[in-house]
Amino acid sequence: MRRCLIILLLLASTAASASAADTESHERILQSARTHILQLLSSDVQSLKVTPGALDSRLRLPRCPQPLETFSTGTRQTGTRQTVGVRCRGATEWTIYVSLKVELSRAILVSNRALTRGSRIAPGDLRLETRVVSGLHSGYLDNPAEAVGRTLKRALRKDAVLTPGQLHPRLDIRRGGQVTIVGRSGSIEVRMAGKAHQDASRGDRVKVTNISSQREIEGIVVARDTVEVAM
């Protein structure tokens, strides 16, 4: 009786081992998904922490005889939650989606002091500080040159992250400032000195006065202090 029991236990153990050998490792699936995110994002951040979610313990997928393929499932790469597809191709085909928690950190612009609406950003108003950027759906800026000289659309509290949407477009023309009026017709180009009637950014329509003729005309801002008009 004892010998029969030992034989049955050995058979059960052998069957379990064979079953495990024929089943894809959850660890391999999760590691493949994690590696995909690390390779996708690591070059663009200062630090990156990726934690895959656990798979259902009841999940049994056939062992994949070749390296697993991975792919992104969306275009957004900065969220705190990412989903990666893991796929096996060949005689045995299957696809599973793995959810991962992602924490990206990088140096971004933060305010040194409270700033009021309409304030023009000066170099001393901002600093670069390492912050977690995953989950910052409004975006962020990481280059002071993108912000200095621009004005705030709304107030910004001390130590707050500066976002692109909080800034007015950079002004290429200022009201009362001198501009170059450019008129083109085919291969002919005429340049005249002018005076702007309003603040404007590239692509805006703006009224200017031709200083020589004192004629008021309207054109489009094409570069800093440059307005193109129809001839």
PDB file of C-alpha atoms in Angstrom:
ATOM      1  CA  MET A   1       0.000   0.000   0.000  1.00  0.00           C
ATOM      2  CA  ARG A   2       2.804   2.373   0.933  1.00  0.00           C
ATOM      3  CA  ARG A   3       4.638   1.568  -2.330  1.00  0.00           C
ATOM      4  CA  CYS A   4       1.481   2.371  -4.367  1.00  0.00           C
ATOM      5  CA  LEU A   5       1.089   5.690  -2.563  1.00  0.00           C
ATOM      6  CA  ILE A   6       4.703   6.664  -3.334  1.00  0.00           C
ATOM      7  CA  ILE A   7       4.241   5.743  -7.018  1.00  0.00           C
ATOM      8  CA  LEU A   8       1.045   7.835  -7.245  1.00  0.00           C
ATOM      9  CA  LEU A   9       2.801  10.823  -5.673  1.00  0.00           C
ATOM     10  CA  LEU A  10       5.719  10.500  -8.092  1.00  0.00           C
ATOM     11  CA  LEU A  11       3.355  10.295 -11.066  1.00  0.00           C
ATOM     12  CA  ALA A  12       1.466  13.380  -9.856  1.00  0.00           C
ATOM     13  CA  SER A  13       4.728  15.278  -9.382  1.00  0.00           C
ATOM     14  CA  THR A  14       5.942  14.289 -12.862  1.00  0.00           C
ATOM     15  CA  ALA A  15       2.638  15.378 -14.425  1.00  0.00           C
ATOM     16  CA  ALA A  16       2.782  18.721 -12.620  1.00  0.00           C
ATOM     17  CA  SER A  17       6.359  19.288 -13.790  1.00  0.00           C
ATOM     18  CA  ALA A  18       5.433  18.444 -17.365  1.00  0.00           C
ATOM     19  CA  SER A  19       2.454  20.799 -17.183  1.00  0.00           C
ATOM     20  CA  ALA A  20       4.650  23.621 -15.838  1.00  0.00           C
ATOM     21  CA  ALA A  21       7.184  23.044 -18.617  1.00  0.00           C
ATOM     22  CA  ASP A  22       4.424  23.374 -21.223  1.00  0.00           C
ATOM     23  CA  THR A  23       3.054  26.592 -19.681  1.00  0.00           C
ATOM     24  CA  GLU A  24       4.425  30.087 -20.306  1.00  0.00           C
ATOM     25  CA  SER A  25       6.044  31.663 -17.263  1.00  0.00           C
ATOM     26  CA  HIS A  26       4.158  34.639 -15.832  1.00  0.00           C
ATOM     27  CA  GLU A  27       7.508  36.101 -14.825  1.00  0.00           C
ATOM     28  CA  ARG A  28       8.736  35.988 -18.433  1.00  0.00           C
ATOM     29  CA  ILE A  29       5.583  37.741 -19.660  1.00  0.00           C
ATOM     30  CA  LEU A  30       5.793  40.488 -17.041  1.00  0.00           C
ATOM     31  CA  GLN A  31       9.518  41.018 -17.567  1.00  0.00           C
ATOM     32  CA  SER A  32       8.994  41.350 -21.329  1.00  0.00           C
ATOM     33  CA  ALA A  33       6.354  44.042 -20.763  1.00  0.00           C
ATOM     34  CA  ARG A  34       8.566  45.882 -18.268  1.00  0.00           C
ATOM     35  CA  THR A  35      11.573  45.804 -20.617  1.00  0.00           C
ATOM     36  CA  HIS A  36       9.406  47.244 -23.411  1.00  0.00           C
ATOM     37  CA  ILE A  37       8.508  50.313 -21.310  1.00  0.00           C
ATOM     38  CA  LEU A  38      12.085  50.766 -20.071  1.00  0.00           C
ATOM     39  CA  GLN A  39      13.443  50.759 -23.622  1.00  0.00           C
ATOM     40  CA  LEU A  40      10.686  53.088 -24.798  1.00  0.00           C
ATOM     41  CA  LEU A  41      11.088  55.772 -22.147  1.00  0.00           C
ATOM     42  CA  SER A  42      14.460  55.511 -20.410  1.00  0.00           C
ATOM     43  CA  SER A  43      16.333  57.805 -22.825  1.00  0.00           C
ATOM     44  CA  ASP A  44      13.968  60.713 -22.153  1.00  0.00           C
ATOM     45  CA  VAL A  45      13.928  60.844 -18.343  1.00  0.00           C
ATOM     46  CA  GLN A  46      16.278  61.114 -15.375  1.00  0.00           C
ATOM     47  CA  SER A  47      14.745  58.194 -13.506  1.00  0.00           C
ATOM     48  CA  LEU A  48      12.151  55.610 -14.406  1.00  0.00           C
ATOM     49  CA  LYS A  49      10.344  53.095 -12.202  1.00  0.00           C
ATOM     50  CA  VAL A  50       8.154  50.456 -13.851  1.00  0.00           C
ATOM     51  CA  THR A  51       6.036  47.999 -11.849  1.00  0.00           C
ATOM     52  CA  PRO A  52       3.983  45.387 -13.747  1.00  0.00           C
ATOM     53  CA  GLY A  53       0.643  44.326 -12.333  1.00  0.00           C
ATOM     54  CA  ALA A  54       0.174  40.677 -11.346  1.00  0.00           C
ATOM     55  CA  LEU A  55      -1.415  38.263 -13.801  1.00  0.00           C
ATOM     56  CA  ASP A  56      -4.347  36.077 -12.801  1.00  0.00           C
ATOM     57  CA  SER A  57      -2.871  33.016 -11.081  1.00  0.00           C
ATOM     58  CA  ARG A  58      -5.317  30.802 -13.012  1.00  0.00           C
ATOM     59  CA  LEU A  59      -3.926  31.972 -16.366  1.00  0.00           C
ATOM     60  CA  ARG A  60      -2.267  29.133 -18.277  1.00  0.00           C
ATOM     61  CA  LEU A  61      -0.781  29.962 -21.678  1.00  0.00           C
ATOM     62  CA  PRO A  62       1.153  27.500 -23.847  1.00  0.00           C
ATOM     63  CA  ARG A  63       4.914  27.918 -23.603  1.00  0.00           C
ATOM     64  CA  CYS A  64       6.187  30.132 -26.435  1.00  0.00           C
ATOM     65  CA  PRO A  65       9.115  28.446 -28.229  1.00  0.00           C
ATOM     66  CA  GLN A  66      10.552  31.762 -29.457  1.00  0.00           C
ATOM     67  CA  PRO A  67      11.213  35.196 -27.900  1.00  0.00           C
ATOM     68  CA  LEU A  68       8.053  37.026 -26.894  1.00  0.00           C
ATOM     69  CA  GLU A  69       7.020  40.073 -28.934  1.00  0.00           C
ATOM     70  CA  THR A  70       5.846  43.271 -27.234  1.00  0.00           C
ATOM     71  CA  PHE A  71       3.998  46.322 -28.529  1.00  0.00           C
ATOM     72  CA  SER A  72       2.476  49.548 -27.235  1.00  0.00           C
ATOM     73  CA  THR A  73      -1.297  49.840 -27.250  1.00  0.00           C
ATOM     74  CA  GLY A  74      -1.668  53.645 -27.298  1.00  0.00           C
ATOM     75  CA  THR A  75       0.014  56.896 -28.289  1.00  0.00           C
ATOM     76  CA  ARG A  76       0.198  58.419 -24.799  1.00  0.00           C
ATOM     77  CA  GLN A  77       3.504  57.582 -23.134  1.00  0.00           C
ATOM     78  CA  THR A  78       3.476  59.807 -20.061  1.00  0.00           C
ATOM     79  CA  GLY A  79       0.594  58.394 -18.033  1.00  0.00           C
ATOM     80  CA  THR A  80       1.003  56.653 -14.703  1.00  0.00           C
ATOM     81  CA  ARG A  81      -0.656  53.577 -16.185  1.00  0.00           C
ATOM     82  CA  GLN A  82       0.594  51.964 -19.380  1.00  0.00           C
ATOM     83  CA  THR A  83      -0.617  48.867 -21.185  1.00  0.00           C
ATOM     84  CA  VAL A  84       1.752  46.674 -23.171  1.00  0.00           C
ATOM     85  CA  GLY A  85       0.752  43.827 -25.442  1.00  0.00           C
ATOM     86  CA  VAL A  86       2.793  40.619 -25.182  1.00  0.00           C
ATOM     87  CA  ARG A  87       2.464  38.225 -28.081  1.00  0.00           C
ATOM     88  CA  CYS A  88       3.635  34.747 -29.092  1.00  0.00           C
ATOM     89  CA  ARG A  89       3.830  33.937 -32.806  1.00  0.00           C
ATOM     90  CA  GLY A  90       4.297  30.632 -34.564  1.00  0.00           C
ATOM     91  CA  ALA A  91       2.547  27.297 -34.191  1.00  0.00           C
ATOM     92  CA  THR A  92       1.245  28.435 -30.809  1.00  0.00           C
ATOM     93  CA  GLU A  93      -0.208  31.949 -31.017  1.00  0.00           C
ATOM     94  CA  TRP A  94      -1.586  34.047 -28.189  1.00  0.00           C
ATOM     95  CA  THR A  95      -1.678  37.691 -27.066  1.00  0.00           C
ATOM     96  CA  ILE A  96      -2.066  39.094 -23.568  1.00  0.00           C
ATOM     97  CA  TYR A  97      -2.187  42.696 -22.308  1.00  0.00           C
ATOM     98  CA  VAL A  98      -0.188  43.682 -19.240  1.00  0.00           C
ATOM     99  CA  SER A  99      -0.943  46.755 -17.120  1.00  0.00           C
ATOM    100  CA  LEU A 100       2.078  48.539 -15.637  1.00  0.00           C
ATOM    101  CA  LYS A 101       2.503  51.385 -13.179  1.00  0.00           C
ATOM    102  CA  VAL A 102       5.021  53.895 -14.524  1.00  0.00           C
ATOM    103  CA  GLU A 103       6.789  56.662 -12.599  1.00  0.00           C
ATOM    104  CA  LEU A 104       8.921  58.973 -14.736  1.00  0.00           C
ATOM    105  CA  SER A 105      11.025  61.768 -13.268  1.00  0.00           C
ATOM    106  CA  ARG A 106      12.913  64.533 -15.037  1.00  0.00           C
ATOM    107  CA  ALA A 107      14.123  68.106 -14.494  1.00  0.00           C
ATOM    108  CA  ILE A 108      11.321  70.537 -15.362  1.00  0.00           C
ATOM    109  CA  LEU A 109      10.601  74.239 -14.847  1.00  0.00           C
ATOM    110  CA  VAL A 110       9.130  75.226 -11.477  1.00  0.00           C
ATOM    111  CA  SER A 111       8.333  78.725 -10.177  1.00  0.00           C
ATOM    112  CA  ASN A 112      10.671  80.280  -7.595  1.00  0.00           C
ATOM    113  CA  ARG A 113       7.969  82.629  -6.318  1.00  0.00           C
ATOM    114  CA  ALA A 114       4.297  83.430  -6.714  1.00  0.00           C
ATOM    115  CA  LEU A 115       3.649  85.167 -10.048  1.00  0.00           C
ATOM    116  CA  THR A 116       0.575  87.191 -10.947  1.00  0.00           C
ATOM    117  CA  ARG A 117      -1.439  86.966 -14.133  1.00  0.00           C
ATOM    118  CA  GLY A 118       0.210  88.993 -16.886  1.00  0.00           C
ATOM    119  CA  SER A 119       3.684  88.746 -15.343  1.00  0.00           C
ATOM    120  CA  ARG A 120       6.539  88.572 -17.826  1.00  0.00           C
ATOM    121  CA  ILE A 121       8.783  85.630 -16.988  1.00  0.00           C
ATOM    122  CA  ALA A 122      12.331  86.594 -15.994  1.00  0.00           C
ATOM    123  CA  PRO A 123      15.256  84.134 -15.661  1.00  0.00           C
ATOM    124  CA  GLY A 124      15.169  84.352 -11.857  1.00  0.00           C
ATOM    125  CA  ASP A 125      11.477  83.436 -11.707  1.00  0.00           C
ATOM    126  CA  LEU A 126      12.087  79.784 -12.589  1.00  0.00           C
ATOM    127  CA  ARG A 127      14.341  76.875 -11.690  1.00  0.00           C
ATOM    128  CA  LEU A 128      14.853  73.352 -12.966  1.00  0.00           C
ATOM    129  CA  GLU A 129      13.781  70.743 -10.423  1.00  0.00           C
ATOM    130  CA  THR A 130      13.387  66.983 -10.711  1.00  0.00           C
ATOM    131  CA  ARG A 131       9.712  66.069 -10.465  1.00  0.00           C
ATOM    132  CA  VAL A 132       7.534  63.072 -11.304  1.00  0.00           C
ATOM    133  CA  VAL A 133       6.093  63.918 -14.729  1.00  0.00           C
ATOM    134  CA  SER A 134       3.954  60.850 -15.395  1.00  0.00           C
ATOM    135  CA  GLY A 135       0.402  61.991 -14.858  1.00  0.00           C
ATOM    136  CA  LEU A 136       1.084  65.660 -15.696  1.00  0.00           C
ATOM    137  CA  HIS A 137      -1.622  65.722 -18.353  1.00  0.00           C
ATOM    138  CA  SER A 138      -1.234  69.474 -18.969  1.00  0.00           C
ATOM    139  CA  GLY A 139       2.396  68.964 -19.907  1.00  0.00           C
ATOM    140  CA  TYR A 140       5.530  70.703 -18.674  1.00  0.00           C
ATOM    141  CA  LEU A 141       8.535  72.687 -19.904  1.00  0.00           C
ATOM    142  CA  ASP A 142      12.180  71.713 -19.448  1.00  0.00           C
ATOM    143  CA  ASN A 143      13.992  74.548 -21.222  1.00  0.00           C
ATOM    144  CA  PRO A 144      14.090  78.054 -19.672  1.00  0.00           C
ATOM    145  CA  ALA A 145      14.394  79.577 -23.152  1.00  0.00           C
ATOM    146  CA  GLU A 146      10.856  78.350 -23.880  1.00  0.00           C
ATOM    147  CA  ALA A 147       9.447  80.492 -21.057  1.00  0.00           C
ATOM    148  CA  VAL A 148      11.660  83.521 -20.357  1.00  0.00           C
ATOM    149  CA  GLY A 149      10.198  86.681 -21.869  1.00  0.00           C
ATOM    150  CA  ARG A 150       6.670  85.293 -22.217  1.00  0.00           C
ATOM    151  CA  THR A 151       3.694  86.394 -20.113  1.00  0.00           C
ATOM    152  CA  LEU A 152       1.407  84.350 -17.879  1.00  0.00           C
ATOM    153  CA  LYS A 153      -2.234  83.776 -18.784  1.00  0.00           C
ATOM    154  CA  ARG A 154      -3.053  83.199 -15.122  1.00  0.00           C
ATOM    155  CA  ALA A 155      -1.415  83.404 -11.710  1.00  0.00           C
ATOM    156  CA  LEU A 156       1.192  80.818 -10.750  1.00  0.00           C
ATOM    157  CA  ARG A 157       1.851  79.873  -7.135  1.00  0.00           C
ATOM    158  CA  LYS A 158       5.306  79.342  -5.666  1.00  0.00           C
ATOM    159  CA  ASP A 159       6.899  75.946  -6.441  1.00  0.00           C
ATOM    160  CA  ALA A 160       4.240  75.167  -9.078  1.00  0.00           C
ATOM    161  CA  VAL A 161       5.044  73.341 -12.318  1.00  0.00           C
ATOM    162  CA  LEU A 162       4.946  75.657 -15.335  1.00  0.00           C
ATOM    163  CA  THR A 163       2.890  74.238 -18.215  1.00  0.00           C
ATOM    164  CA  PRO A 164       2.761  75.336 -21.879  1.00  0.00           C
ATOM    165  CA  GLY A 165      -0.897  76.311 -21.575  1.00  0.00           C
ATOM    166  CA  GLN A 166      -0.129  78.863 -18.851  1.00  0.00           C
ATOM    167  CA  LEU A 167       1.896  81.053 -21.211  1.00  0.00           C
ATOM    168  CA  HIS A 168       0.813  83.465 -23.909  1.00  0.00           C
ATOM    169  CA  PRO A 169       2.521  82.932 -27.276  1.00  0.00           C
ATOM    170  CA  ARG A 170       5.846  84.709 -27.563  1.00  0.00           C
ATOM    171  CA  LEU A 171       5.386  88.197 -29.047  1.00  0.00           C
ATOM    172  CA  ASP A 172       7.311  88.792 -32.257  1.00  0.00           C
ATOM    173  CA  ILE A 173       5.982  92.330 -32.586  1.00  0.00           C
ATOM    174  CA  ARG A 174       5.212  94.880 -29.899  1.00  0.00           C
ATOM    175  CA  ARG A 175       2.758  97.729 -30.097  1.00  0.00           C
ATOM    176  CA  GLY A 176       4.547 100.940 -31.055  1.00  0.00           C
ATOM    177  CA  GLY A 177       7.691  99.069 -32.038  1.00  0.00           C
ATOM    178  CA  GLN A 178       9.498  99.506 -35.320  1.00  0.00           C
ATOM    179  CA  VAL A 179       9.000  96.755 -37.881  1.00  0.00           C
ATOM    180  CA  THR A 180      10.152  95.891 -41.363  1.00  0.00           C
ATOM    181  CA  ILE A 181       7.305  95.782 -43.881  1.00  0.00           C
ATOM    182  CA  VAL A 182       8.007  93.331 -46.698  1.00  0.00           C
ATOM    183  CA  GLY A 183       6.033  93.417 -49.934  1.00  0.00           C
ATOM    184  CA  ARG A 184       6.511  90.697 -52.544  1.00  0.00           C
ATOM    185  CA  SER A 185       5.265  90.306 -56.094  1.00  0.00           C
ATOM    186  CA  GLY A 186       6.871  87.461 -58.002  1.00  0.00           C
ATOM    187  CA  SER A 187      10.636  87.973 -57.890  1.00  0.00           C
ATOM    188  CA  ILE A 188      10.291  91.582 -56.727  1.00  0.00           C
ATOM    189  CA  GLU A 189      10.684  92.351 -53.025  1.00  0.00           C
ATOM    190  CA  VAL A 190      10.257  95.753 -51.404  1.00  0.00           C
ATOM    191  CA  ARG A 191      11.217  96.556 -47.799  1.00  0.00           C
ATOM    192  CA  MET A 192       9.956  99.544 -45.856  1.00  0.00           C
ATOM    193  CA  ALA A 193      10.158 100.789 -42.284  1.00  0.00           C
ATOM    194  CA  GLY A 194       6.924 100.627 -40.337  1.00  0.00           C
ATOM    195  CA  LYS A 195       5.373 101.000 -36.906  1.00  0.00           C
ATOM    196  CA  ALA A 196       3.178  98.330 -35.279  1.00  0.00           C
ATOM    197  CA  HIS A 197      -0.271  99.208 -33.927  1.00  0.00           C
ATOM    198  CA  GLN A 198      -0.555  96.177 -31.629  1.00  0.00           C
ATOM    199  CA  ASP A 199       1.245  93.247 -30.034  1.00  0.00           C
ATOM    200  CA  ALA A 200       1.340  90.172 -32.267  1.00  0.00           C
ATOM    201  CA  SER A 201       2.888  86.729 -32.634  1.00  0.00           C
ATOM    202  CA  ARG A 202       4.040  84.853 -35.713  1.00  0.00           C
ATOM    203  CA  GLY A 203       1.105  84.071 -37.998  1.00  0.00           C
ATOM    204  CA  ASP A 204      -1.106  86.847 -36.590  1.00  0.00           C
ATOM    205  CA  ARG A 205      -2.608  89.587 -38.743  1.00  0.00           C
ATOM    206  CA  VAL A 206      -1.454  93.010 -37.609  1.00  0.00           C
ATOM    207  CA  LYS A 207      -1.964  96.643 -38.605  1.00  0.00           C
ATOM    208  CA  VAL A 208       1.136  98.728 -39.267  1.00  0.00           C
ATOM    209  CA  THR A 209       1.877 102.205 -40.559  1.00  0.00           C
ATOM    210  CA  ASN A 210       4.339 102.780 -43.380  1.00  0.00           C
ATOM    211  CA  ILE A 211       6.571 105.459 -41.849  1.00  0.00           C
ATOM    212  CA  SER A 212       7.478 106.916 -45.248  1.00  0.00           C
ATOM    213  CA  SER A 213       3.941 107.300 -46.641  1.00  0.00           C
ATOM    214  CA  GLN A 214       2.064 107.335 -43.299  1.00  0.00           C
ATOM    215  CA  ARG A 215      -0.314 104.847 -44.882  1.00  0.00           C
ATOM    216  CA  GLU A 216      -1.934 102.252 -42.610  1.00  0.00           C
ATOM    217  CA  ILE A 217      -1.829  98.710 -43.971  1.00  0.00           C
ATOM    218  CA  GLU A 218      -2.442  95.181 -42.700  1.00  0.00           C
ATOM    219  CA  GLY A 219      -0.111  92.233 -43.007  1.00  0.00           C
ATOM    220  CA  ILE A 220       0.934  88.934 -41.455  1.00  0.00           C
ATOM    221  CA  VAL A 221       3.766  88.509 -38.959  1.00  0.00           C
ATOM    222  CA  VAL A 222       6.310  86.198 -40.611  1.00  0.00           C
ATOM    223  CA  ALA A 223       9.314  86.698 -38.303  1.00  0.00           C
ATOM    224  CA  ARG A 224      10.467  88.808 -35.399  1.00  0.00           C
ATOM    225  CA  ASP A 225       9.739  92.490 -36.204  1.00  0.00           C
ATOM    226  CA  THR A 226       8.811  91.530 -39.775  1.00  0.00           C
ATOM    227  CA  VAL A 227       5.398  91.899 -41.433  1.00  0.00           C
ATOM    228  CA  GLU A 228       4.567  90.704 -44.936  1.00  0.00           C
ATOM    229  CA  VAL A 229       1.917  92.585 -46.936  1.00  0.00           C
ATOM    230  CA  ALA A 230       0.243  91.969 -50.282  1.00  0.00           C
ATOM    231  CA  MET A 231       1.374  94.057 -53.239  1.00  0.00           C
TER     232      MET A 231
END
